[in-house]
mmCIF file of C-alpha atoms in Angstrom:
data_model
loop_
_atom_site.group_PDB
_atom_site.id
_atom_site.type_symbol
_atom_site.label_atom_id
_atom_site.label_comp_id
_atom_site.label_asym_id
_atom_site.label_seq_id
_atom_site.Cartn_x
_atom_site.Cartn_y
_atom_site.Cartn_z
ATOM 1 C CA UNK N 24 0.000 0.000 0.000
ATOM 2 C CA UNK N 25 1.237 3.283 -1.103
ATOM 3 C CA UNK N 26 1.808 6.189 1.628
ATOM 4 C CA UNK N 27 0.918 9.240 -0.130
ATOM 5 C CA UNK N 28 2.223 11.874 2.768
ATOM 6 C CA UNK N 29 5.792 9.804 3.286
ATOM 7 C CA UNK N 30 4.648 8.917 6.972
ATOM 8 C CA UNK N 31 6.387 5.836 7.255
ATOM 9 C CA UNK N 32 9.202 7.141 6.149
ATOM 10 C CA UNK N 33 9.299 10.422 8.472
ATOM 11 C CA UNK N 34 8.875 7.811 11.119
ATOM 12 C CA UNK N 35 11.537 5.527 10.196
ATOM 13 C CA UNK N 36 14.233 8.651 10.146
ATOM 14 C CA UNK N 37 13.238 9.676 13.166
ATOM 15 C CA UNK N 38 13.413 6.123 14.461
ATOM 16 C CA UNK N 39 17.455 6.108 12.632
ATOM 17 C CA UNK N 40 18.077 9.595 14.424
ATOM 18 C CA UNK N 41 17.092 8.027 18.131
ATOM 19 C CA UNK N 42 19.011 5.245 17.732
ATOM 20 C CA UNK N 43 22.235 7.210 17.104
ATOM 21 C CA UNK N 44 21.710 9.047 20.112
ATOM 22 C CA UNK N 45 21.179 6.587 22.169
ATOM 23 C CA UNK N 46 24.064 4.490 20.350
ATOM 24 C CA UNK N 47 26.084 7.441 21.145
ATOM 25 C CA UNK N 48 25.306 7.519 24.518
ATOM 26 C CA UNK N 49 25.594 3.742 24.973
ATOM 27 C CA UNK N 50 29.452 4.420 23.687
ATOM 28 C CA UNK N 51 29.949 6.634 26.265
ATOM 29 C CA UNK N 52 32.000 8.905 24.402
ATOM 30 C CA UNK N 53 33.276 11.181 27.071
ATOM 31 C CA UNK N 54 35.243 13.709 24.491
ATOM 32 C CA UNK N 55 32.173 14.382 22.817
ATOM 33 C CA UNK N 56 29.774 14.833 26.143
ATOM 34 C CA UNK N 57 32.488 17.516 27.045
ATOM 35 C CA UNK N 58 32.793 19.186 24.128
ATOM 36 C CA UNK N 59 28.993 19.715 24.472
ATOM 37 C CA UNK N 60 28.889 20.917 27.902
ATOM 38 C CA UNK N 61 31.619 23.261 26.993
ATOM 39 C CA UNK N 62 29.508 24.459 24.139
ATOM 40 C CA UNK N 63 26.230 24.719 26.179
ATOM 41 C CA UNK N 64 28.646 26.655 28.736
ATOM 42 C CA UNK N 65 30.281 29.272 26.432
ATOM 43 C CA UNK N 66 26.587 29.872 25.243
ATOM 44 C CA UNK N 67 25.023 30.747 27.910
ATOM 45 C CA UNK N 68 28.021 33.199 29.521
ATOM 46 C CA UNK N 69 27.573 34.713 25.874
ATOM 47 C CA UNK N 70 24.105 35.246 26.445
ATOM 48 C CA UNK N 71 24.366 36.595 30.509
ATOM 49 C CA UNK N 72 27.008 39.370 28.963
ATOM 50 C CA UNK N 73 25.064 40.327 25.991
ATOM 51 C CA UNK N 74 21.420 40.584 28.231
ATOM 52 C CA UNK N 75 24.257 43.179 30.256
ATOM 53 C CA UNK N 76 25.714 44.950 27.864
ATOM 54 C CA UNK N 77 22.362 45.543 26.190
ATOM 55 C CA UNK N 78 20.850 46.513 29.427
ATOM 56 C CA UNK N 79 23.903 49.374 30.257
ATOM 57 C CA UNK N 80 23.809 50.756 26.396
ATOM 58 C CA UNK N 81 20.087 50.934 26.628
ATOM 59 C CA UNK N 82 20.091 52.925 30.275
ATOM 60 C CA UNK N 83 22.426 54.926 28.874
ATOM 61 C CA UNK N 84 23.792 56.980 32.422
ATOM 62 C CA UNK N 85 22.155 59.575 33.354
ATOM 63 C CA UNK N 86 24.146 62.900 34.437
ATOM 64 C CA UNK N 87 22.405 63.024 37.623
ATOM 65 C CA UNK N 88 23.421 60.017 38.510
ATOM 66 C CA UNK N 89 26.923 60.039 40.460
ATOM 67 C CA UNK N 90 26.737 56.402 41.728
ATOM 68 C CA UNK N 91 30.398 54.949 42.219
ATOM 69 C CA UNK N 92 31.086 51.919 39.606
ATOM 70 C CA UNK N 93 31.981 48.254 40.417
ATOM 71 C CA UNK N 94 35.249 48.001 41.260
ATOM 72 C CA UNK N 95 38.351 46.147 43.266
ATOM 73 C CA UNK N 96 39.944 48.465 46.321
ATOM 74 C CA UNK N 97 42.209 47.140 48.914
ATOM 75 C CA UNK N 98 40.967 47.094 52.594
ATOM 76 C CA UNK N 99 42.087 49.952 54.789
ATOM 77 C CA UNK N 100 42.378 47.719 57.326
ATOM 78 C CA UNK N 101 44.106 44.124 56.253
ATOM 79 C CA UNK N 102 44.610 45.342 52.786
ATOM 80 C CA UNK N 103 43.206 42.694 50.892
ATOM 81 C CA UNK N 104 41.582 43.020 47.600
ATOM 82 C CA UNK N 105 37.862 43.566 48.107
ATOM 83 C CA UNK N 106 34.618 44.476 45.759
ATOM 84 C CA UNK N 107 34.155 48.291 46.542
ATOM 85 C CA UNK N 108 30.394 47.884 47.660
ATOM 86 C CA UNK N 109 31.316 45.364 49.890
ATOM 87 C CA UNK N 110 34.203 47.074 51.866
ATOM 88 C CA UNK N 111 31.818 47.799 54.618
ATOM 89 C CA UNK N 112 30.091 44.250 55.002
ATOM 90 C CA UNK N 113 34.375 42.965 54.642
ATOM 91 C CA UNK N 114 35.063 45.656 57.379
ATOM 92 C CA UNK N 115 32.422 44.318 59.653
ATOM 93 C CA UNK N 116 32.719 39.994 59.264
ATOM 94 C CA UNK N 117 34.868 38.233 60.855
ATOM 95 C CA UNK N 118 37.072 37.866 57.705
ATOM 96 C CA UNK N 119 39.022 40.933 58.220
ATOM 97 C CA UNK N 120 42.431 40.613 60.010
ATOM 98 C CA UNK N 121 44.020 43.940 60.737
ATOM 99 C CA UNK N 122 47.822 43.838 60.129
ATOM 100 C CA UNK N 123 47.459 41.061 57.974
ATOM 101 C CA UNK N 124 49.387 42.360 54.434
ATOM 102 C CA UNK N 125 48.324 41.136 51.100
ATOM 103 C CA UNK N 126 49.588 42.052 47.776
ATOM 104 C CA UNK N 127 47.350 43.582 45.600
ATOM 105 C CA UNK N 128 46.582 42.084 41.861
ATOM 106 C CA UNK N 129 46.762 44.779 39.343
ATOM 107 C CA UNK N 130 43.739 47.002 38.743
ATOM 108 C CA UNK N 131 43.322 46.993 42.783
ATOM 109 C CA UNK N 132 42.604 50.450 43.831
ATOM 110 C CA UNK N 133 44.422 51.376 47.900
ATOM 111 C CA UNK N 134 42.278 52.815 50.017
ATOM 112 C CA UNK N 135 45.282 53.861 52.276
ATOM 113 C CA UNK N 136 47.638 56.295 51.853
ATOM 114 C CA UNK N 137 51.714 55.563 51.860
ATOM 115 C CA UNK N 138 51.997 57.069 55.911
ATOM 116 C CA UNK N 139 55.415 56.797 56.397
ATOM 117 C CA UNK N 140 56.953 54.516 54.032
ATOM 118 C CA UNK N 141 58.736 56.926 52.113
ATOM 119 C CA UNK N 142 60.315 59.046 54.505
ATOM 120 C CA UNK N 143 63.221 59.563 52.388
ATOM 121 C CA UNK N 144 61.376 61.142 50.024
ATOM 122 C CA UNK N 145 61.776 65.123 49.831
ATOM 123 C CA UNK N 146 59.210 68.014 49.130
ATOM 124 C CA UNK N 147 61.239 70.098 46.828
ATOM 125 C CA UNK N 148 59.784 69.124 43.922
ATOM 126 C CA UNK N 149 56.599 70.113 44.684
ATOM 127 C CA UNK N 150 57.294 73.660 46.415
ATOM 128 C CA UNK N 151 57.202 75.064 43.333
ATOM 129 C CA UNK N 152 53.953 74.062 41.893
ATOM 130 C CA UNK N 153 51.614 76.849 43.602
ATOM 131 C CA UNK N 154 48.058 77.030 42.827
ATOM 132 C CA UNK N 155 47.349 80.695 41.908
ATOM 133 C CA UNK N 156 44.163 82.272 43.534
ATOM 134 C CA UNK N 157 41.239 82.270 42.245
ATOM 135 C CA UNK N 158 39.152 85.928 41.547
ATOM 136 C CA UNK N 159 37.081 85.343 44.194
ATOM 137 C CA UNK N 160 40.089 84.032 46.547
ATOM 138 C CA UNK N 161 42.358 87.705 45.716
ATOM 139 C CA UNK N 162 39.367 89.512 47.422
ATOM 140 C CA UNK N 163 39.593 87.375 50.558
ATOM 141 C CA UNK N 164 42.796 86.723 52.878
ATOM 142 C CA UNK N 165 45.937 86.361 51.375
ATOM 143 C CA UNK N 166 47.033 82.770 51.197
ATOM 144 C CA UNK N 167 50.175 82.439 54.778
ATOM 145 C CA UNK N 168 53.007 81.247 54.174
ATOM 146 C CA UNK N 169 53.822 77.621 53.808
ATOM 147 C CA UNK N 170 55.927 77.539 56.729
ATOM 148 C CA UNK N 171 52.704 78.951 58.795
ATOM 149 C CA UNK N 172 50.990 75.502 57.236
ATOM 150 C CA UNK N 173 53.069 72.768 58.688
ATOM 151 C CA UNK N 174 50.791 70.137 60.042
ATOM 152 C CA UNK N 175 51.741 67.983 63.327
ATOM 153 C CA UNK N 176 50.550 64.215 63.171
ATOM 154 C CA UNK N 177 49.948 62.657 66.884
ATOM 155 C CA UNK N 178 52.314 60.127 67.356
ATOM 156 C CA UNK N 179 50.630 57.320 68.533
ATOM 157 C CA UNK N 180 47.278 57.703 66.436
ATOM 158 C CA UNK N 181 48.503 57.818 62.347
ATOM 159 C CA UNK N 182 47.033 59.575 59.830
ATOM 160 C CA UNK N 183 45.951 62.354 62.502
ATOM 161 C CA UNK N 184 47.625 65.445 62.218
ATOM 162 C CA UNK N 185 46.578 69.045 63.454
ATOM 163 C CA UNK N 186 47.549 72.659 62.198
ATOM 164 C CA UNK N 187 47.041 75.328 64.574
ATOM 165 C CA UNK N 188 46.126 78.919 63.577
ATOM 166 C CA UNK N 189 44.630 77.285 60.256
ATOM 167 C CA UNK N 190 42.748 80.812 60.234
ATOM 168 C CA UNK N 191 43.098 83.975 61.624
ATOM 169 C CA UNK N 192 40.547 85.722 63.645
ATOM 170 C CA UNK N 193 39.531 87.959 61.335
ATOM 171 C CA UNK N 194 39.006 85.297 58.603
ATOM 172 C CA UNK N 195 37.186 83.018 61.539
ATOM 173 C CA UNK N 196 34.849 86.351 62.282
ATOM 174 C CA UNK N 197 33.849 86.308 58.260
ATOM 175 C CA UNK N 198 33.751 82.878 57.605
ATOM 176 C CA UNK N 199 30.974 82.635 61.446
ATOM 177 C CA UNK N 200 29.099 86.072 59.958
ATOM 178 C CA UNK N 201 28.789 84.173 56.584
ATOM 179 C CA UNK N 202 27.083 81.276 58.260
ATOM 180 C CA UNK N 203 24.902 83.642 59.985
ATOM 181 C CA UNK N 204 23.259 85.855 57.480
ATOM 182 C CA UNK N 205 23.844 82.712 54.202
ATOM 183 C CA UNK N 206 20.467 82.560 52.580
ATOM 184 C CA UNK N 207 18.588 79.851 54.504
ATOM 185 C CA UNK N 208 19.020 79.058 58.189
ATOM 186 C CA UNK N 209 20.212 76.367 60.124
ATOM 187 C CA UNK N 210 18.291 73.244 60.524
ATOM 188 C CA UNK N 211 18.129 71.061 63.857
ATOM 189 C CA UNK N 212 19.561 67.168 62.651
ATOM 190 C CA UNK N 213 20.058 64.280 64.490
ATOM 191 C CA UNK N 214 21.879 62.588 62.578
ATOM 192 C CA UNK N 215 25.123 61.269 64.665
ATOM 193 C CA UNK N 216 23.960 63.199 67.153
ATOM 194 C CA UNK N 217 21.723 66.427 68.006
ATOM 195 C CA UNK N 218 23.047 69.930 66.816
ATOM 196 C CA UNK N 219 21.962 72.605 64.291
ATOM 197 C CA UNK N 220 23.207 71.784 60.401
ATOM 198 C CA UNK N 221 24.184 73.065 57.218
ATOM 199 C CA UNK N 222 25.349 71.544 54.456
ATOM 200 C CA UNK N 223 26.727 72.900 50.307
ATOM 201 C CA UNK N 224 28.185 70.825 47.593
ATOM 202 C CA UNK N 225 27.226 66.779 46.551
ATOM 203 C CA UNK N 226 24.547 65.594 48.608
ATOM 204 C CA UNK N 227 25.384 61.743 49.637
ATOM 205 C CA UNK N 228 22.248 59.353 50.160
ATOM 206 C CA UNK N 229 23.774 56.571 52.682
ATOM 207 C CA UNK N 230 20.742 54.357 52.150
ATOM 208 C CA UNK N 231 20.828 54.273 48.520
ATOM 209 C CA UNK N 232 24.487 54.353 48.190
ATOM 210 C CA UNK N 233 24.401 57.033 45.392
ATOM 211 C CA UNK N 234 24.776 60.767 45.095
ATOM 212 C CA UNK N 235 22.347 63.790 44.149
ATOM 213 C CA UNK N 236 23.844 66.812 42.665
ATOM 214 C CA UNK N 237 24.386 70.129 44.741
ATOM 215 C CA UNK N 238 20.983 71.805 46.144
ATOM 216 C CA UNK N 239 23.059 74.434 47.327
ATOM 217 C CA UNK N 240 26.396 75.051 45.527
ATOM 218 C CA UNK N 241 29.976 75.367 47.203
ATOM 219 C CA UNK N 242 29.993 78.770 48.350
ATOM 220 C CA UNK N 243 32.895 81.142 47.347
ATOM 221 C CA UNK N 244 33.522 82.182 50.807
ATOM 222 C CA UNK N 245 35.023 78.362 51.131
ATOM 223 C CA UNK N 246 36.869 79.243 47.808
ATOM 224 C CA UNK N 247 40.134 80.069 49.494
ATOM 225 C CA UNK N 248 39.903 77.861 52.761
ATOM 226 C CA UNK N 249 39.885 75.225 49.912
ATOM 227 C CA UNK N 250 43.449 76.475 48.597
ATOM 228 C CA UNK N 251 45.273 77.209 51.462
ATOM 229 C CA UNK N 252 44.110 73.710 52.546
ATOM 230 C CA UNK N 253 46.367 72.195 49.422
ATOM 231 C CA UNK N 254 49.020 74.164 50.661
ATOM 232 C CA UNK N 255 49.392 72.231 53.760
ATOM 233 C CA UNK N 256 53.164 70.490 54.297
ATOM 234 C CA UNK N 257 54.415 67.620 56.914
ATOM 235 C CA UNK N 258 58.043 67.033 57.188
ATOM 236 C CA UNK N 259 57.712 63.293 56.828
ATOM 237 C CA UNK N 260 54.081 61.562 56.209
ATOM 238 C CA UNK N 261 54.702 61.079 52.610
ATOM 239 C CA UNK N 262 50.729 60.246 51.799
ATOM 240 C CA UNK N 263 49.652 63.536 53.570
ATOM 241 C CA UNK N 264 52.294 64.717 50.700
ATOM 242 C CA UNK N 265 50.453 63.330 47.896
ATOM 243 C CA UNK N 266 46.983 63.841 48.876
ATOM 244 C CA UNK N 267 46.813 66.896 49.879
ATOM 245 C CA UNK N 268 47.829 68.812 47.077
ATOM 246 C CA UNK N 269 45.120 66.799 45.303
ATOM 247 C CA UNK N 270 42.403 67.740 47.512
ATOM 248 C CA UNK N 271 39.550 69.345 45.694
ATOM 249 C CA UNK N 272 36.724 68.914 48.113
ATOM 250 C CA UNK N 273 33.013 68.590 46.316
ATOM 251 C CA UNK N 274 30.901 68.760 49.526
ATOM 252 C CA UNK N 275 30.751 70.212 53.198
ATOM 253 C CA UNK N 276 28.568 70.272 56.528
ATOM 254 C CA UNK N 277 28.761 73.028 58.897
ATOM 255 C CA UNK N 278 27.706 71.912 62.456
ATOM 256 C CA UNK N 279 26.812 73.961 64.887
ATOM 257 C CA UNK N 280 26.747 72.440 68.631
ATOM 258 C CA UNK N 281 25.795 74.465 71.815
ATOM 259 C CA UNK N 282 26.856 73.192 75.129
ATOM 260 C CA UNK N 283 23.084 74.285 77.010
ATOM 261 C CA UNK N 284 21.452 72.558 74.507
ATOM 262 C CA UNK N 285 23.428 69.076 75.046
ATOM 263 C CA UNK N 286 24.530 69.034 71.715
ATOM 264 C CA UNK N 287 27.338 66.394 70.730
ATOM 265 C CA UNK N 288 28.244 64.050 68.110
ATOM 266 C CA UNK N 289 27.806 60.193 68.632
ATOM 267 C CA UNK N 290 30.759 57.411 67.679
ATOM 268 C CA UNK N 291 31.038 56.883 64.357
ATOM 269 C CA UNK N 292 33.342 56.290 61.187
ATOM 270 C CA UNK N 293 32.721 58.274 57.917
ATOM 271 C CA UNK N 294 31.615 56.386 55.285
ATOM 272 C CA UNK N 295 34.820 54.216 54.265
ATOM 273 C CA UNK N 296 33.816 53.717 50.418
ATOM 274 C CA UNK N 297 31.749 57.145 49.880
ATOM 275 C CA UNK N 298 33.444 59.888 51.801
ATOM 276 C CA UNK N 299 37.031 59.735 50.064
ATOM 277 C CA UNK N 300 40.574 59.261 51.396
ATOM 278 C CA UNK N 301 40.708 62.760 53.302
ATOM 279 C CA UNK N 302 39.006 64.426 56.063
ATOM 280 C CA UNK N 303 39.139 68.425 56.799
ATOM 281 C CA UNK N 304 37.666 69.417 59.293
ATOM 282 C CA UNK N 305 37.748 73.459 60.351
ATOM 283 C CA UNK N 306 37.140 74.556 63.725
ATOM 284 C CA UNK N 307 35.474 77.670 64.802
ATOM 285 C CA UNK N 308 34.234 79.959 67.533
ATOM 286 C CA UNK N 309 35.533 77.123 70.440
ATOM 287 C CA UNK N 310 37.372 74.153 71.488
ATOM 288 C CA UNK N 311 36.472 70.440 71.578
ATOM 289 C CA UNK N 312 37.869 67.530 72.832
ATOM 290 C CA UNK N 313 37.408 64.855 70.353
ATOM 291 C CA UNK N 314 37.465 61.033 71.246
ATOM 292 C CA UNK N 315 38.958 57.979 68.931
ATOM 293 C CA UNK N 316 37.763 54.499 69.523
ATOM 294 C CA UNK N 317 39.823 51.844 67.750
ATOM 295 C CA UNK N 318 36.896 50.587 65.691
ATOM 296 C CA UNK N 319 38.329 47.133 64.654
ATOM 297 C CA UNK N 320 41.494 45.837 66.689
ATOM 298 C CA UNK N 321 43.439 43.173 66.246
ATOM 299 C CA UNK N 322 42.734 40.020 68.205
ATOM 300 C CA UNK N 323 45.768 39.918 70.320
ATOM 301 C CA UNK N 324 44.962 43.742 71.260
ATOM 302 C CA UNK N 325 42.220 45.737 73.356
ATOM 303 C CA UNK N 326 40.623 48.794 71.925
ATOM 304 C CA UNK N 327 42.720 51.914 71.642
ATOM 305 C CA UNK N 328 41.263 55.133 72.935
ATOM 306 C CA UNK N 329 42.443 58.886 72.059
ATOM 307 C CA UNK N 330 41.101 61.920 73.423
ATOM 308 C CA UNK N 331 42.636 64.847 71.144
ATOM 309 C CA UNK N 332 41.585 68.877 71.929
ATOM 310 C CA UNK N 333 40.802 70.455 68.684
ATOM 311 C CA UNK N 334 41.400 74.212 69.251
ATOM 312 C CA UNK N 335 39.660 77.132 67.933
ATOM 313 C CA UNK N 336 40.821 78.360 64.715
ATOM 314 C CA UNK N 337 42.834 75.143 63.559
ATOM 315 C CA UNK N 338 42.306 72.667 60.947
ATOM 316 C CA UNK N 339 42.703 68.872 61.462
ATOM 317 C CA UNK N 340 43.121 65.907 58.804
ATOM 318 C CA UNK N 341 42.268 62.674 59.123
ATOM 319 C CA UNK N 342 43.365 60.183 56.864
ATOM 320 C CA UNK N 343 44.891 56.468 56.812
ATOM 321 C CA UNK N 344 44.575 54.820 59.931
ATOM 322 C CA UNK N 345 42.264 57.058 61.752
ATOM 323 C CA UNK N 346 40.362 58.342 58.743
ATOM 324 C CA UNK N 347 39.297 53.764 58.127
ATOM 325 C CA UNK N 348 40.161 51.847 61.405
ATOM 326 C CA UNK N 349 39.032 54.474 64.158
ATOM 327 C CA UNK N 350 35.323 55.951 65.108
ATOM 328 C CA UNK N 351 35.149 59.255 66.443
ATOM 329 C CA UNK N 352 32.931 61.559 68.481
ATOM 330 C CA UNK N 353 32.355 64.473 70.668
ATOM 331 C CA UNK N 354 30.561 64.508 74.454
ATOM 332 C CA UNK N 355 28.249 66.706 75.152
ATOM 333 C CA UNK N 356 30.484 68.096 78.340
ATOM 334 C CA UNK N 357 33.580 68.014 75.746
ATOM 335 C CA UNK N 358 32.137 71.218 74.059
ATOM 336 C CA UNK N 359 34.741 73.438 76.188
ATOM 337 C CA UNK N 360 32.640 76.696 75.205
ATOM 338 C CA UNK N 361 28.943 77.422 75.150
ATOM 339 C CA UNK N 362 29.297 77.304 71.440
ATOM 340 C CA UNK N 363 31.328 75.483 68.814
ATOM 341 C CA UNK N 364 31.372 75.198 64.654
ATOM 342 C CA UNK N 365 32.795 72.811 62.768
ATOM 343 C CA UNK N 366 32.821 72.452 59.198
ATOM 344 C CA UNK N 367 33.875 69.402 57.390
ATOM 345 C CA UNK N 368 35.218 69.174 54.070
ATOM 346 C CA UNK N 369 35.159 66.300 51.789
ATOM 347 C CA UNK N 370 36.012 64.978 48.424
ATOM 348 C CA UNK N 371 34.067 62.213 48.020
ATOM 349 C CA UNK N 372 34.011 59.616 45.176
ATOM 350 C CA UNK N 373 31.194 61.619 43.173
ATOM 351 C CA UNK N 374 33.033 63.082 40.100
ATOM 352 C CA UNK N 375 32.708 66.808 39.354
ATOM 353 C CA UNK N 376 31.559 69.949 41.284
ATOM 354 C CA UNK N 377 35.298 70.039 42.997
ATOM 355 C CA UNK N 378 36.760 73.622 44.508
#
């Protein structure tokens, strides 16, 4: 009997094809199962990267959006290679071992600075590359002399240093009337801590991990405070060397605590993957005694604790050891005046809006 539509036949070489697999797979040939897999493998991390790549040139970036990329940096604290949004988390586990020293693979970024490794190293080089003043900076104080802006590190807690007379009293007197009478008035935070607030530059969203761009820009009045800053020398700390005169900061909070009011600041360490490498911070209008808790000691060590007096009209840095490994704070009955100001400046890992 004749089978006009070949059904048989599309039966019988489909009935051929089985039987080679399975005569195939009866053989057990081993090179040709892996030579699958491998296929099957190579396809689908083609198709994970593509779906990725697609998904970034579609987004695009937007220019609003400042959040840091995915990257390697070396822990501040054991220095070993970890994923940049996980440096926290890393900082926290039980995983980190301060003192512990890894080398880093290329395309590691440090999170530390050199602190005296390369005290051989001399300054001259660098004297003569001066920053000239900006038009708004030649209408305020001239810029002292670098030998007026020598910084003094503590010598137990690294990465710490202080320089007194940062300002003069006249400059303090404009830079406390420009807080005053600035064009919106000082809010009540309690964030680490109860005290009034202002803040200019990059705003940072801790929750979201991300940054917003400026509400309120840098104000010029910071312009040259931001200049004589990069003029700051130390006589040894090689990584105060090199970051400083690299210090553009892109955001600042002005904090103003009053001692009848219980204002203080609570414990805490700046943001370790946000907040950047270097700390200013500018006193004003009174003195403080600021403590340092050793945040995460070794385990053959108890915690270390500093108490430091931060005097009117100086400037301290923080950076290295004390900037990643330490918390700080401020009691309430170490605000030695019925009023202190602080303001903090910061170049954080958002690119742009620098001074």
């Amino acid at each position: 009997m004749v089978d006009p539509y070949g059904t048989v036949n599309r039966h019988k070489h489909m009935y051929r094809h089985f039987n080679l697999k399975v005569a195939l797979i009866d053989v057990g040939s081993k090179g040709v199962t892996k030579a699958l897999c491998f296929v099957r493998i190579v396809d689908l991390f083609c198709k994970f990267f593509m779906r990725r790549f697609l998904k970034r040139q579609s987004s695009g970036g937007s220019d609003n959006d400042c959040r840091p990329k995915a990257q390697s940096v070396q822990c501040p604290a054991c220095h070993c290679p970890v994923a940049l949004c996980k440096v926290n988390e890393h900082l926290d586990s039980g995983e980190c071992k301060p003192g512990f020293r890894a080398e880093l693979p290329s395309g590691v970024i440090s999170l530390l600075d050199d602190d005296d490794d390369h005290d051989d190293h001399n300054d001259d080089d660098r004297d003569g590359a001066h920053v000239s003043p900006t038009a708004v900076a030649k209408q305020l104080p001239a810029t002292r002399q670098r030998s007026e802006l020598l910084a003094e590190e503590h010598p137990e807690l690294k990465g710490q240093f202080l320089i007194y007379n940062f300002i003069s009293e006249d400059e303090e007197g404009a830079l406390l009337s420009y807080l005053e009478g600035s064009s919106y008035e000082w809010e009540e935070g309690y964030f680490n801590g109860p005290a009034f607030r202002k803040r200019w530059g990059v705003e940072t969203d801790l929750k979201l991990r991300k940054f917003k761009p400026p509400t309120r820009q840098m104000p010029e009045e910071f312009f040259y405070v931001a200049e004589r800053m990069r003029e700051i020398r130390h006589r040894t700390s090689f990584g105060l060397k090199k970051l400083i005169p690299e210090f553009r900061p892109n955001e600042a909070n002005a904090i103003d605590y009053r001692k009848e009011l219980g204002h203080h600041l609570t414990a805490h360490c700046d943001d370790r993957q946000l907040s950047g490498k270097v700390l200013c911070n500018l006193c004003l209008a009174g003195d403080a005694v600021m403590t340092y808790l050793e945040d995460r000691p070794s385990k053959s060590s108890n915690r270390r604790t500093f108490r430091i007096t931060l005097p009117r009209r100086s400037l301290e840095v923080r950076s290295g050891n004390v900037r990643y490994n330490f918390q700080h704070s401020i009691a309430a009955n170490d605000v030695l005046s019925e009023r202190r100001v602080s303001i903090t400046f910061r170049q954080n890992i958002c690119p742009g809006y620098h001074i």
